[in-house]
Each structure stands twice: as structure tokens, then as C-alpha cells.
Coordinates of C-alpha atoms in Angstrom, one line a residue:
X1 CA 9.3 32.7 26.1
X2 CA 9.1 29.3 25.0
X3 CA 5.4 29.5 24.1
X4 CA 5.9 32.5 22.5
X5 CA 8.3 31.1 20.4
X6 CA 6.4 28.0 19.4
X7 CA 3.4 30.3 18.6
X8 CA 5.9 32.4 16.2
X9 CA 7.3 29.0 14.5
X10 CA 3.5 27.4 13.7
X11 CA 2.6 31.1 12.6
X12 CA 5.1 30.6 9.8
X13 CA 4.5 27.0 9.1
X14 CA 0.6 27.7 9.0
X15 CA 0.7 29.9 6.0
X16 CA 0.7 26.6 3.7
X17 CA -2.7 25.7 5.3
X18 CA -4.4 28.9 3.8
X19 CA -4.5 30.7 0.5
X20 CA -4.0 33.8 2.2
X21 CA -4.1 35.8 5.6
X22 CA -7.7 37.5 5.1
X23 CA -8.4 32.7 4.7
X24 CA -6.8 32.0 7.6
X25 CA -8.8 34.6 9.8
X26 CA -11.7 33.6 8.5
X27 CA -10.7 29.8 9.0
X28 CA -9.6 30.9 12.9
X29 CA -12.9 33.1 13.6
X30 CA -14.9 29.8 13.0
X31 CA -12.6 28.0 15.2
X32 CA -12.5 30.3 18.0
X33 CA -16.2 30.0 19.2
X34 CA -14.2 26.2 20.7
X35 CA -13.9 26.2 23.8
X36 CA -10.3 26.0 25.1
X37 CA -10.6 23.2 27.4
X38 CA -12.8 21.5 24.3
X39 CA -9.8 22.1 22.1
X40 CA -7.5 20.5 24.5
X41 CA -9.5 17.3 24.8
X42 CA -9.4 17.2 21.0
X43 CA -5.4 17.3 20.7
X44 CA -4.6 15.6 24.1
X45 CA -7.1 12.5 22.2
X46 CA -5.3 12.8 18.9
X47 CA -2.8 9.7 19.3
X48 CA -5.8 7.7 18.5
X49 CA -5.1 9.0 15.0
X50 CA -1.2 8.1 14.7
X51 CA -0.5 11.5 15.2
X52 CA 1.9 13.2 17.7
X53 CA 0.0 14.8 20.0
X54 CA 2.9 17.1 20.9
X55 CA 2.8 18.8 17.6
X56 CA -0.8 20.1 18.3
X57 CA -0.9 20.4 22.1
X58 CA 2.9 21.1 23.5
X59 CA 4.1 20.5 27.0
X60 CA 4.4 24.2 26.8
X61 CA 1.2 24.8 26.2
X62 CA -0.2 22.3 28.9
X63 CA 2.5 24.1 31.5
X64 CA 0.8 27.4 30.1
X65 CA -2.7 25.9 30.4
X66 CA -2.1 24.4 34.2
X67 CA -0.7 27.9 35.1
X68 CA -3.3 29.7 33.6
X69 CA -5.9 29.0 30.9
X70 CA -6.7 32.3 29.8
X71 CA -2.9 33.1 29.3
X72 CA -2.1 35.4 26.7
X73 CA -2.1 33.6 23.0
X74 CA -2.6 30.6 23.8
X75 CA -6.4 30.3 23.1
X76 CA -4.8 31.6 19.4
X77 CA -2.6 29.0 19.6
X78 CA -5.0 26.6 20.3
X79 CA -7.4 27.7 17.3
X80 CA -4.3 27.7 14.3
X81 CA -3.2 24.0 16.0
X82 CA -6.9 22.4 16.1
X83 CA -7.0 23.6 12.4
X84 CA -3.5 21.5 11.4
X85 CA -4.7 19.1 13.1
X86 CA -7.8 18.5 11.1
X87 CA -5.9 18.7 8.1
X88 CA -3.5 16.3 9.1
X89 CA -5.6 13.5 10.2
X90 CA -8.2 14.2 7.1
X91 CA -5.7 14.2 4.2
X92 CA -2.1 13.7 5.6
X93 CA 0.7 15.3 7.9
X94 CA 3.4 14.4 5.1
X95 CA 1.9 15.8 1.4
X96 CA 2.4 12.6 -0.4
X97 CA 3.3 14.7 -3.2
X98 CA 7.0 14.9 -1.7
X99 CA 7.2 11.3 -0.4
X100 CA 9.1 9.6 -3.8
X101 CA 7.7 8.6 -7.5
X102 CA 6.6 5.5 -6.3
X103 CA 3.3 8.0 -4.7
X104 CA 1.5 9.3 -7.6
X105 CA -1.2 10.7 -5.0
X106 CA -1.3 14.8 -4.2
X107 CA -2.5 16.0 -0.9
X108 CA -6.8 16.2 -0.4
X109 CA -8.6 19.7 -0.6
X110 CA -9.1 21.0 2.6
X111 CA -13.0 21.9 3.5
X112 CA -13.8 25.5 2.9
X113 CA -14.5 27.5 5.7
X114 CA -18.2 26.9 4.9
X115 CA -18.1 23.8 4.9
X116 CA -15.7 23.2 8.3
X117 CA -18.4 25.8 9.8
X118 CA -21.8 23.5 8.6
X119 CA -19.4 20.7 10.3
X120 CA -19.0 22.6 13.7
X121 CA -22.1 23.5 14.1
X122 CA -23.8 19.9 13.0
X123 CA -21.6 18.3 16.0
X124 CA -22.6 21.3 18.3
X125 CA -19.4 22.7 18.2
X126 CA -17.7 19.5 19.1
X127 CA -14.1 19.4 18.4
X128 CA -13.7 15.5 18.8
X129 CA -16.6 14.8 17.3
X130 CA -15.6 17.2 14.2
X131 CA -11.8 15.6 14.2
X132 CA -14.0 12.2 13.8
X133 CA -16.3 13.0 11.1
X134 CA -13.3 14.4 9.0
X135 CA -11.1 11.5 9.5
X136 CA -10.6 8.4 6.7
X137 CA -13.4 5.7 7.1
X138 CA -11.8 3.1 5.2
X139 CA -11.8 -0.7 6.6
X140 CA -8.3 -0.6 6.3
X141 CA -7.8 2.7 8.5
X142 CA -10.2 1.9 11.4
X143 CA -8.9 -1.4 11.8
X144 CA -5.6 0.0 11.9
X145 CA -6.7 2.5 14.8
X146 CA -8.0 0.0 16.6
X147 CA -5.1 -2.2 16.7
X148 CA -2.9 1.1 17.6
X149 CA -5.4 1.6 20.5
X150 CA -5.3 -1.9 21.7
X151 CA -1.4 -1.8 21.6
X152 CA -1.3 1.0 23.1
X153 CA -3.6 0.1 26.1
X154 CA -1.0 -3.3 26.3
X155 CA 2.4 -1.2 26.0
X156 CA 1.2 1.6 28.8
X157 CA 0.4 -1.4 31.0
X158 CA 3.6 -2.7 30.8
X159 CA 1.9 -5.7 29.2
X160 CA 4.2 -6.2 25.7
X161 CA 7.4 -7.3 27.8
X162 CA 10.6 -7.7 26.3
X163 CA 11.2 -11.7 25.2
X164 CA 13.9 -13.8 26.7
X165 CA 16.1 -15.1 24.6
X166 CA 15.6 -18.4 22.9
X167 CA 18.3 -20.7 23.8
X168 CA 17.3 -24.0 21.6
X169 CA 15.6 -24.8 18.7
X170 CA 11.4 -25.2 19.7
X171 CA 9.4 -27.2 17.4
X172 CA 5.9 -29.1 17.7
X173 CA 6.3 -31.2 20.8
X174 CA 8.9 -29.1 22.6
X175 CA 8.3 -27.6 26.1
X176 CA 10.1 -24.6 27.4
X177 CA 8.9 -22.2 29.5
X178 CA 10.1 -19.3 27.1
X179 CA 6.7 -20.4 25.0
X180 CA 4.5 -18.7 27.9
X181 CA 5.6 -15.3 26.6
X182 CA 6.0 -16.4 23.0
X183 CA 2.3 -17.8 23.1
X184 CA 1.5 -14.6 25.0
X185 CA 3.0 -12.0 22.6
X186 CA 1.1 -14.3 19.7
X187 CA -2.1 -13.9 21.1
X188 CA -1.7 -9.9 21.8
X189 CA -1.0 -10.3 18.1
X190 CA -4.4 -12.0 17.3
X191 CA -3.5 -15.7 17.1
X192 CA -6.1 -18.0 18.3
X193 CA -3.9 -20.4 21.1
X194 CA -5.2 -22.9 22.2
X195 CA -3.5 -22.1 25.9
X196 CA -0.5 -20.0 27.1
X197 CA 1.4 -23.2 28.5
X198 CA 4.9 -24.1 27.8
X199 CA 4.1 -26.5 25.0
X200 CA 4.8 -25.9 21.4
X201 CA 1.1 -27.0 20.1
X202 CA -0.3 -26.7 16.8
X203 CA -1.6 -23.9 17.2
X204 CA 1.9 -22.5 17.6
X205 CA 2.7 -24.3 14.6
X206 CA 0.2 -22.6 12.5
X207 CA 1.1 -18.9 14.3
X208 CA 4.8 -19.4 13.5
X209 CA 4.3 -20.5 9.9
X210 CA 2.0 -17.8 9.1
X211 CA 4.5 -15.3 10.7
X212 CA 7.5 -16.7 8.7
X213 CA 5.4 -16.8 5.6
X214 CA 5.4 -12.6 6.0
X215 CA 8.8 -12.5 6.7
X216 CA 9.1 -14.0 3.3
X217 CA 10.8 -17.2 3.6
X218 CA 9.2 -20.6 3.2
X219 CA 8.0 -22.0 6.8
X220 CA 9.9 -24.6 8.9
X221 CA 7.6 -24.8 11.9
X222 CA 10.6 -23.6 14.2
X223 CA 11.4 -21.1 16.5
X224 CA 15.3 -20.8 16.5
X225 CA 17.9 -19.2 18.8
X226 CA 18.2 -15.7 17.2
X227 CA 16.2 -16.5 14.4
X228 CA 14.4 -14.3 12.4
X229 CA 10.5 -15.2 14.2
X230 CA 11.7 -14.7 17.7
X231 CA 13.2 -11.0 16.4
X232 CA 9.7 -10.5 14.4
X233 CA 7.8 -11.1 17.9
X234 CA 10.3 -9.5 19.9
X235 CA 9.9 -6.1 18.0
X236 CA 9.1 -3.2 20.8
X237 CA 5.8 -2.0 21.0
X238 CA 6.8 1.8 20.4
X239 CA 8.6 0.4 17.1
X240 CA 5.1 -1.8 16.1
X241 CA 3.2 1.1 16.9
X242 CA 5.5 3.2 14.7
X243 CA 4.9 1.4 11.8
X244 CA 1.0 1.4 12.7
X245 CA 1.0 5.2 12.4
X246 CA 3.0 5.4 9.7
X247 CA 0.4 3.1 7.5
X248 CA -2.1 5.2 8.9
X249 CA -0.7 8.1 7.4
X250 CA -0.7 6.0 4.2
X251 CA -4.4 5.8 4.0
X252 CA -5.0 9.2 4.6
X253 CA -4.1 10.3 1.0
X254 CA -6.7 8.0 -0.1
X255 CA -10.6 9.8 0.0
X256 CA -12.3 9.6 3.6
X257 CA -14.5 6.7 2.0
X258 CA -14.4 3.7 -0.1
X259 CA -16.3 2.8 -2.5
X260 CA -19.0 0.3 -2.1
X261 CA -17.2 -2.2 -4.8
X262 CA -13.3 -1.7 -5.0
X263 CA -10.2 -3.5 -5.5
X264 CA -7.0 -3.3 -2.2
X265 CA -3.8 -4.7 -3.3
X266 CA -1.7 -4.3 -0.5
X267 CA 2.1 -4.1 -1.8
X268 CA 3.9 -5.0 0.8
X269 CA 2.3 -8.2 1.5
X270 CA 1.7 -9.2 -1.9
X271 CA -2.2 -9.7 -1.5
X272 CA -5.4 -9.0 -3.5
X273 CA -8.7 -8.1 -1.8
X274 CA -11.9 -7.3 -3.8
X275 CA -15.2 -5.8 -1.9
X276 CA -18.5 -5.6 -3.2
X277 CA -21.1 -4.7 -1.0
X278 CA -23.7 -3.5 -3.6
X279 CA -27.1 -5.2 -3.6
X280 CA -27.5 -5.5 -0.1
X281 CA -25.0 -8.3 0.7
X282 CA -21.2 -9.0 0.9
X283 CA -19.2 -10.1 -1.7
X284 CA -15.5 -10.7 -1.1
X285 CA -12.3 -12.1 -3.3
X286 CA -8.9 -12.4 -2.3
X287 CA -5.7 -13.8 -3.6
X288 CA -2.3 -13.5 -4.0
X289 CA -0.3 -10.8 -6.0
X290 CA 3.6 -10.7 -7.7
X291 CA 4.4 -6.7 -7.4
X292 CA 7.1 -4.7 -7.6
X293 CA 11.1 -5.2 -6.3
X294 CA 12.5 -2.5 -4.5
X295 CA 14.0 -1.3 -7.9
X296 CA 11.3 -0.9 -9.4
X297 CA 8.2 -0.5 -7.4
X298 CA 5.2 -1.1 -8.1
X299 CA 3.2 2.9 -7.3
X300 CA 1.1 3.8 -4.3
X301 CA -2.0 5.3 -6.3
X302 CA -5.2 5.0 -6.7
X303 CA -6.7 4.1 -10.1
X304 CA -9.6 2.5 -12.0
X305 CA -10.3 -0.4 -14.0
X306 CA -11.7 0.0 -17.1
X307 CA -11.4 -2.6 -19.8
X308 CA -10.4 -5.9 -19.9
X309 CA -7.7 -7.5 -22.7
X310 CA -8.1 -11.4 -23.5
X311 CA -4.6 -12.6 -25.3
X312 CA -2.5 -9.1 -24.8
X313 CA 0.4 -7.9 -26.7
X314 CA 3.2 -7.3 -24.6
X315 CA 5.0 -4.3 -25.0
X316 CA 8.4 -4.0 -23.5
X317 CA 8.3 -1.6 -21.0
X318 CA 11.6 0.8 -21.3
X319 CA 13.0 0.3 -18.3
X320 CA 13.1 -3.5 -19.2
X321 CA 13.9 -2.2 -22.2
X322 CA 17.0 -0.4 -21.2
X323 CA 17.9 -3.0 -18.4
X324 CA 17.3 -5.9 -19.3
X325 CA 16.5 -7.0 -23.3
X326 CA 19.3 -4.6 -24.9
X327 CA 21.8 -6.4 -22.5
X328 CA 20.1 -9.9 -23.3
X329 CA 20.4 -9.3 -27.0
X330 CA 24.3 -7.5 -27.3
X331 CA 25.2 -10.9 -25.3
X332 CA 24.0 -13.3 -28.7
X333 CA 26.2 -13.4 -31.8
X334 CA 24.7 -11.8 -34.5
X335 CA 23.5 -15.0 -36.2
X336 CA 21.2 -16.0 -33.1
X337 CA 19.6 -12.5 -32.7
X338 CA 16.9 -13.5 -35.5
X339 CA 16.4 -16.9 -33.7
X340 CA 15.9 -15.0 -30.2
X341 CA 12.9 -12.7 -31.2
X342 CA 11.3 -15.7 -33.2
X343 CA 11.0 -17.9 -29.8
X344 CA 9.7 -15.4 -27.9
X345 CA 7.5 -14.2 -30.3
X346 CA 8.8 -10.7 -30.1
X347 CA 8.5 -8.1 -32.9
X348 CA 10.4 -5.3 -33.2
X349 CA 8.5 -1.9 -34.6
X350 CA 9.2 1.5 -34.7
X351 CA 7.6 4.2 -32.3
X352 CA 4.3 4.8 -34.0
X353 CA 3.7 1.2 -34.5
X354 CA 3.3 2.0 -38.2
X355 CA 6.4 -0.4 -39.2
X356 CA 7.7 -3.3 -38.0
X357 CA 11.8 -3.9 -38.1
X358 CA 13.6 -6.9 -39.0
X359 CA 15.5 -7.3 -35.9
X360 CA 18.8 -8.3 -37.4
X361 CA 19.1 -5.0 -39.3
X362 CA 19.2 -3.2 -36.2
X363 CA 22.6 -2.6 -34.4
X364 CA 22.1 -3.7 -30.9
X365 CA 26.0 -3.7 -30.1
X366 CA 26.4 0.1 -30.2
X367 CA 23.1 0.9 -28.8
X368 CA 23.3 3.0 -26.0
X369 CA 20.1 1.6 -23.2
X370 CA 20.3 5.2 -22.1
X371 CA 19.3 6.9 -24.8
X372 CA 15.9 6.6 -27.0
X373 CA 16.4 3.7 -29.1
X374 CA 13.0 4.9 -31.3
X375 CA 11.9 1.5 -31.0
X376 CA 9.9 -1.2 -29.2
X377 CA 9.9 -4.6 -29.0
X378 CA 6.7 -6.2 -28.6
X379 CA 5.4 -10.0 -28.2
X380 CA 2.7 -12.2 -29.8
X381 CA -0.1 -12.5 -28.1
X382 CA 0.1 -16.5 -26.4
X383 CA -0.2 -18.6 -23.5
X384 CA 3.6 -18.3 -22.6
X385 CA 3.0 -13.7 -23.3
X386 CA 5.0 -12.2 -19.9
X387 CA 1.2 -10.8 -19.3
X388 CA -0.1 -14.4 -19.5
X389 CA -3.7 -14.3 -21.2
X390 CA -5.4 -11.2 -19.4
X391 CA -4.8 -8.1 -18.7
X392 CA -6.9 -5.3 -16.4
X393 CA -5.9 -1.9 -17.6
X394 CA -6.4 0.8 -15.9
X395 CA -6.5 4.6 -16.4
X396 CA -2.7 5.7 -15.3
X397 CA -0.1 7.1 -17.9
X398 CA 2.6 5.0 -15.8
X399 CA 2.3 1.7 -17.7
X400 CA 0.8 0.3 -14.5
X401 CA -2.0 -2.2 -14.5
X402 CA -3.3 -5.8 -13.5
X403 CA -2.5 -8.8 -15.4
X404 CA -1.6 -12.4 -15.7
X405 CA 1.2 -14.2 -15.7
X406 CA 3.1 -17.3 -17.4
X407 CA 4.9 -17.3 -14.4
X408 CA 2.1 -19.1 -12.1
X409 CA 4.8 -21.4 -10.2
X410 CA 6.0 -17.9 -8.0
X411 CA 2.6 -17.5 -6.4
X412 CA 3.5 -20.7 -4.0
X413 CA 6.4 -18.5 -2.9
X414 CA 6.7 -16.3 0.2
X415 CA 8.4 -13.5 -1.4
X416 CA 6.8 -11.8 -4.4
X417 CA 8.2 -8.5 -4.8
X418 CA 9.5 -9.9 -8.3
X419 CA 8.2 -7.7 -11.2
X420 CA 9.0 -4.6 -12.5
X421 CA 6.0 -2.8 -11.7
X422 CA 2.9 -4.1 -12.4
X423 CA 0.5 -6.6 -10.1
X424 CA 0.3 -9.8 -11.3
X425 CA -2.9 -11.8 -10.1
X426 CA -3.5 -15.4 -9.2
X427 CA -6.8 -15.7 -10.1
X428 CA -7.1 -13.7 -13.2
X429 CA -9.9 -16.0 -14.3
X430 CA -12.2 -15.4 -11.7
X431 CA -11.8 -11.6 -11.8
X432 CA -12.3 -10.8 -15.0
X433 CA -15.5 -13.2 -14.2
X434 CA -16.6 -11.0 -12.0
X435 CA -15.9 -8.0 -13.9
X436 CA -17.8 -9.2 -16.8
X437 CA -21.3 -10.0 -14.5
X438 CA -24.2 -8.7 -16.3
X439 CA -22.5 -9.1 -19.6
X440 CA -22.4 -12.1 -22.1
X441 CA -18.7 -12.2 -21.4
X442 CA -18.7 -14.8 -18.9
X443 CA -16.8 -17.5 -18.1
X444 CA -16.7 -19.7 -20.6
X445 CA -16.8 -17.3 -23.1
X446 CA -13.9 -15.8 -22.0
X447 CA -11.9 -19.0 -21.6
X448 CA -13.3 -19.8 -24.8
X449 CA -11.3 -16.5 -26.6
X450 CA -7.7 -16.9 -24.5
X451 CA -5.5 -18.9 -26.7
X452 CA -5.1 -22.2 -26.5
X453 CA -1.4 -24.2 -25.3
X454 CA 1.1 -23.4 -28.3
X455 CA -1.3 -21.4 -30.3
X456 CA 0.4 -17.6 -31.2
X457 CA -2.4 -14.9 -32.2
X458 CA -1.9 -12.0 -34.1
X459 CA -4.6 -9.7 -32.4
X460 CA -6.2 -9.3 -28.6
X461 CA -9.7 -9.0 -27.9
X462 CA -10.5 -5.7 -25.6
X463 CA -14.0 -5.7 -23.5
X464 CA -14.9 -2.0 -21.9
X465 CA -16.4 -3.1 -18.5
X466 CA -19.9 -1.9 -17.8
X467 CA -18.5 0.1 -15.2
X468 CA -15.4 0.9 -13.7
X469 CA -13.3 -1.1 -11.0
X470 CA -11.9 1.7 -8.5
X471 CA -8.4 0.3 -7.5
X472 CA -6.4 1.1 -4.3
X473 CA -2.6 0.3 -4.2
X474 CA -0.9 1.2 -1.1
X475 CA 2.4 -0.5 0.4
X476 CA 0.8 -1.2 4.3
X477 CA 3.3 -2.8 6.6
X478 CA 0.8 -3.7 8.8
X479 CA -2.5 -4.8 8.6
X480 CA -5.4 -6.2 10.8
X481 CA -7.0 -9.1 8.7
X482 CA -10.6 -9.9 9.1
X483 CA -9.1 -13.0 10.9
X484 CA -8.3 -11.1 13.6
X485 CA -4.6 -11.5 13.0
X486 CA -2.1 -8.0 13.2
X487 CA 0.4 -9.3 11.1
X488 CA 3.7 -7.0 9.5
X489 CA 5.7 -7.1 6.7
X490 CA 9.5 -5.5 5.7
X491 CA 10.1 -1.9 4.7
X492 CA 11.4 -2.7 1.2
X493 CA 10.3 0.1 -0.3
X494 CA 11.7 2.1 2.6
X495 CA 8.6 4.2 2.6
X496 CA 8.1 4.4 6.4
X497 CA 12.3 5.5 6.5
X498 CA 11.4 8.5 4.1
X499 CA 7.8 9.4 5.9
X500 CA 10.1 9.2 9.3
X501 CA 11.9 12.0 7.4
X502 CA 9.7 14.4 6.3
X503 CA 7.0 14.2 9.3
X504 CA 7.0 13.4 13.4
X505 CA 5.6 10.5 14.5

């Protein structure tokens, strides 16, 4: 009875996977030529993927399958849960679609059943091999499922123990014999040590700093009773692989491959990678990024850029708008409005940009920030500009894009979920220099046109790139660095709280 009722249940729930009943028995007659125990394999593998195996093959159905494998609807069963299953690992269990508006992504197409048919009968009717093919490629994914696997391996071994608790203060020098597990969990996590003694070494030193520096507060070097690096290493392993799968999931909105030149801004940890493996070698650029508070986060998309602005206008976003300027200015007397705008180098013009407003005419006392104040305030292009003296624009109708900052000093800090949306870059420099290869915008050049220390411009200078910079921006609480290194960052955005809510993981 059980069975039967999880059969009707995924009956119902399948009906979103196909445009229609006469689609799904087509989808299901290409399936069936499987075998069952072929099938099983498949789903019983699944985990690999950060999926719950349960959803696709069920104790049930494995009580069922013991029992006897040719029991009635199960080999059905089977068929319509292999199917899900593709779909999920491929383009998402969770449509990202009803995740939150910081995810402007909609769920992937799922193949035809022409092409899910070519696909079985290239891998011999394969169902693992199948699940493989269709599932995301991306750097980022696989080394992801690898570190899943290799946790996983350590937690079913019994080998990610539970950390006593730290009674003392451990620095460099200190011995203790809590820092053989301590050194031991470090290492599962990919931290070179140099031995797992009970000494507090250097390499310690550097494993601890880099692990307070993602917990986003400058380093001390110490390991402190209850402190905030013995919780971060004392994390379960269910609750790190958790948040694996969860990023997994993440990725899988994104297309099954990357480009072979791209842009990966990860939000979460506040870092900038470019790849560029055209021309038969590697080319690679990372830096630090500002992004997005928790109030206003900066999107999980993916996007393009295609022109670059030397000396940008900055236009006040409305929220910033509403927020934050309207408050600023009712908060002057009406005599130091004029003075305000003038050094900042704001403007004030109406919606069309057609006229620009003297700013004292306007009365910014009665305004009402929630309502459509038919204007924008907009500042002189110069050194000092809130976008600095680049911008990267990009595609999106979100206001969203790359740029500069005059606020340099906060790339030294930890924490950089600071701005109100957009990515600021620390080396905007060098990536519009790369951007601009093959053109006769390069370096100097474009040094040569950003305005110079006190000097205000009147216009910008926009270059259309030769070709188009794809762009990935994804909020990934983990990642597995090309050091090695599994490191993990703080749900600000609470995305993993809101996937735990609409899927099972």
C-alpha cells in the first residue's frame, strides 16, 4: 500500500515534467527499454550529485525490489523517477524561478524525447552514464562533487569526529593536544600541515587566518575557547555536506558548460575569477569584489559584458534614491541643499534627461521616498564618482553591472557585502586591459582618458568590446579553490534557508 501510494503522489507531481500525457508516454516508452536493476544503480548512485537519493529510489521501493523485482508498478515507477531525476541533476530540483528576486535565472529546457533517446542509445542504454553526460560540467560543479564525495567517504568512516572543546587561548608556539584533531580536521579541509602534532606551527597560523578571513573578521592568529574558528571547524559533516549540495543545486541553473573565456564572481565570498582558455593555453585573473548587503543583494544571474565606460556618470539608483539621498538631503537646512549637490558633483534632471533642475527649487521636505519623485540625481563624471573611473556594463534591465570604486580602502577588509547591488572590482585597470586586447584601447590609453585627481568631466567615453564577456554571478557557500582548500562562507543571503524550503536535501 505504501508503494502504491508513492507511485500515485509522483504520478501527480510528474505532470510538471511534461507538456502533456500523450509527452510523458512517449518520454516513459524511451525510458522503459532500462533495465530495472540498471535503473536502480542510477538512483541508488545519485548522492554523488547532492541529490536525495530517497526521492528517486525509496526504501519502499528497495523493500519492493528485495521482495520481488518484477512487482507490480514498480518498473513504472522506476521509469517516471529515472526521468525526475535527469531533470533535476541537469537543470535543478528547486526551479530557481521561485527561489527570491535576488535569482533572475528560469529553469533549463529539458531534452526532447529525441534528443534523451539519441542520448540512451549513444551510452548503450546506460542510465549512469546518461545521468553523467546530462549533468553541469562547470569547474565549479565538479569540484564541488568531488569534495561532497571525499567528505562523504570521511563522514561514513566515522573519520570527521566531533572536536573537543577548546579550553585556552592556542596561538603560534602553544602545544595542546586538542591541535591533533584541529590540525586533523584542517587537513580534511585541504590545508597543507606541516604535521598533525600538538604544536600550533605556522602552518596553523596561516590555516586559521585564512579561515577567520571567510568568517569575515580580520585575523588574530588564535584559536579561542568558544570562538568563532573552533565552531567553523567543528561544523558536522552532514551540515558541511548540506551546504555542498545546496551550492550544487546553485550551479545547476547555470548551462551544463562554460564558456571557454568567462567571468565567476562568487557573492558570498566576495571574489572575482576570470578564465580564458582560448588559444590553446590558460589565462587566469582573480581579485577581490565589494557586493551586495543582505538588503540589497547583489542577483544570482548570468549576464554579459559588453561595453566598457571610462569616467561614468553616476546615476542614483532608486532604491538609494528612496533610502538613502532623500533622507540625506531633508536633514540640511535649505540654504546648504545647493552647497550639497555642488560637492558631490550631483545634478539633478528630470526623467528623460532632457532638463536639468536646480536643486533648491525642488521640495525635498514633503517628498514622499515612496512615491515617484520624476527625477534623478546624477553625478559628474571624476575620480571621487561612487563608480570610480570604469564601469563594465552589462546586458541586464536590473541596474546591475561591474565597476570601480572610490572606495578602494574596503578591499583590505574581510567583510565586503557593503554595496547596494552592484560588484565593485579591485583591479578594474587590469580588466578592462584585458578586455580591450586586440584593440588600440590598451593600457595606457585607457589610463590616458580616466580623469585625472580633482579634474570633474562633463562626458564619459563608452568602448563596445570586440566581443562579449559572459558573466556568472552565483552566491556559493562553499567552494574548492584550485589550492586545494574547501573553504565556506555565511548564509547572508539566506539562500540555502529558502532552497531548504522549497526542495529535499
Amino acid at each position: 500500500m505504501e508503494l502504491i501510494r508513492l507511485m500515485a503522489f509522483w504520478v501527480v507531481l510528474s505532470l510538471s515534467l511534461f507538456a502533456n500525457a500523450q509527452t510523458q508516454k512517449e518520454y516513459l516508452t524511451v525510458v522503459d527499454r532500462i533495465s530495472l536493476l540498471d535503473l536502480r544503480e542510477a538512483m541508488i548512485r545519485s548522492g554523488d550529485h547532492g541529490v536525495n537519493v530517497k526521492s528517486y529510489w525509496s526504501d519502499s521501493m528497495e523493500a519492493a525490489y528485495l521482495q520481488d523485482p518484477a512487482s507490480s508498478g514498480l518498473k513504472s515507477q522506476a521509469n517516471l523517477n529515472y526521468l525526475r531525476l535527469l531533470r533535476d541533476v541537469s537543470s535543478g530540483v528547486v526551479d530557481p524561478a521561485l527561489v527570491g528576486v535576488d535569482v533572475k535565472l528560469t529553469r533549463k529546457v529539458f531534452p526532447t524525447v529525441q534528443e534523451l533517446e539519441a542520448k540512451l542509445i549513444a551510452a548503450n542504454y546506460r542510465p549512469w552514464e546518461v545521468l553523467e553526460s546530462m549533468s553541469p560540467q562547470s569547474p565549479q560543479y565538479l569540484a564541488l562533487r568531488d569534495s561532497l564525495r571525499k567528505m562523504d567517504r570521511a563522514c561514513q568512516a566515522g573519520e570527521w569526529t566531533v572536536l573537543p572543546k577548546v579550553k585556552k587561548t592556542m596561538k603560534l608556539g602553544s602545544k595542546d593536544p586538542i591541535l591533533i584533531p584541529l590540525k586533523t580536521r584542517m587537513a580534511q579541509l585541504g590545508y597543507p600541515m606541516n604535521s598533525l602534532d600538538d604544536s600550533f606551527d605556522d602552518k596553523v597560523v596561516l590555516a586559521v587566518n585564512d579561515i577567520q578571513w571567510n568568517l569575515r573578521f580580520k585575523p588574530d592568529s588564535k584559536i579561542s575557547p568558544g570562538g568563532k574558528t573552533w565552531k567553523y571547524l567543528n561544523v558536522s559533516c552532514q551540515d558541511r555536506m548540506r551546504q555542498i549540495r545546496l551550492d550544487m543545486e546553485k550551479l545547476r541553473w547555470f548551462p551544463q558548460y562554460f564558456e571557454d573565456r568567462y567571468v565567476f564572481v562568487n557573492l558570498a565570498m566576495s571574489y572575482f575569477s576570470l578564465v580564458d582558455k582560448t588559444g590553446g593555453s590558460l589565462y587566469t585573473m582573480s581579485f577581490r569584489t565589494i557586493n551586495g548587503r543582505p538588503e540589497r543583494k547583489s542577483p544570482t544571474m548570468k549576464d554579459k559584458i559588453v561595453y566598457l565606460v571610462i569616467n561614468p556618470f553616476w546615476v542614483v539608483p532608486p532604491t538609494i534614491f528612496r533610502e538613502d539621498k532623500v533622507e540625506e538631503i531633508k536633514n540640511l537646512w535649505p540654504w546648504e541643499i545647493r552647497q550639497y549637490f555642488e560637492s558631490r558633483n550631483y545634478e539633478v534632471w528630470n526623467k528623460s534627461f532632457t532638463q536639468q533642475l536646480d536643486p533648491a527649487s525642488i521640495d525635498w521636505y514633503n517628498m514622499d521616498p515612496s512615491q515617484d519623485a520624476n527625477i534623478y540625481i546624477r553625478q559628474r563624471p571624476h575620480r571621487m564618482n561612487a563608480l570610480g573611473s570604469l564601469k563594465f556594463m552589462m546586458t541586464n534591465s536590473y541596474a546591475i553591472y561591474l565597476h570601480d570604486t572610490n572606495q578602494r580602502e574596503l578591499f583590505v577588509e574581510p567583510h565586503r557585502l557593503l554595496s547596494s547591488g552592484c560588484v565593485r572590482v579591485e583591479k578594474p585597470v587590469d580588466l578592462a586591459e584585458y578586455l580591450m586586447r586586440g584593440t588600440a584601447w590598451d593600457r595606457s590609453t585607457i589610463e590616458r582618458y580616466m580623469a585625472k585627481p580633482g579634474e570633474v568631466l562633463d562626458n564619459d567615453t563608452r568602448v563596445q568590446l570586440k566581443q562579449a564577456m559572459p558573466v556568472y554571478m552565483v552566491f556559493l557557500t562553499s567552494q574548492q579553490s584550485s589550492d586545494g582548500v574547501l573553504r565556506f562562507a555565511e548564509d547572508s543571503y539566506k539562500q540555502g534557508t529558502r532552497l531548504l524550503r522549497l526542495g529535499a536535501w
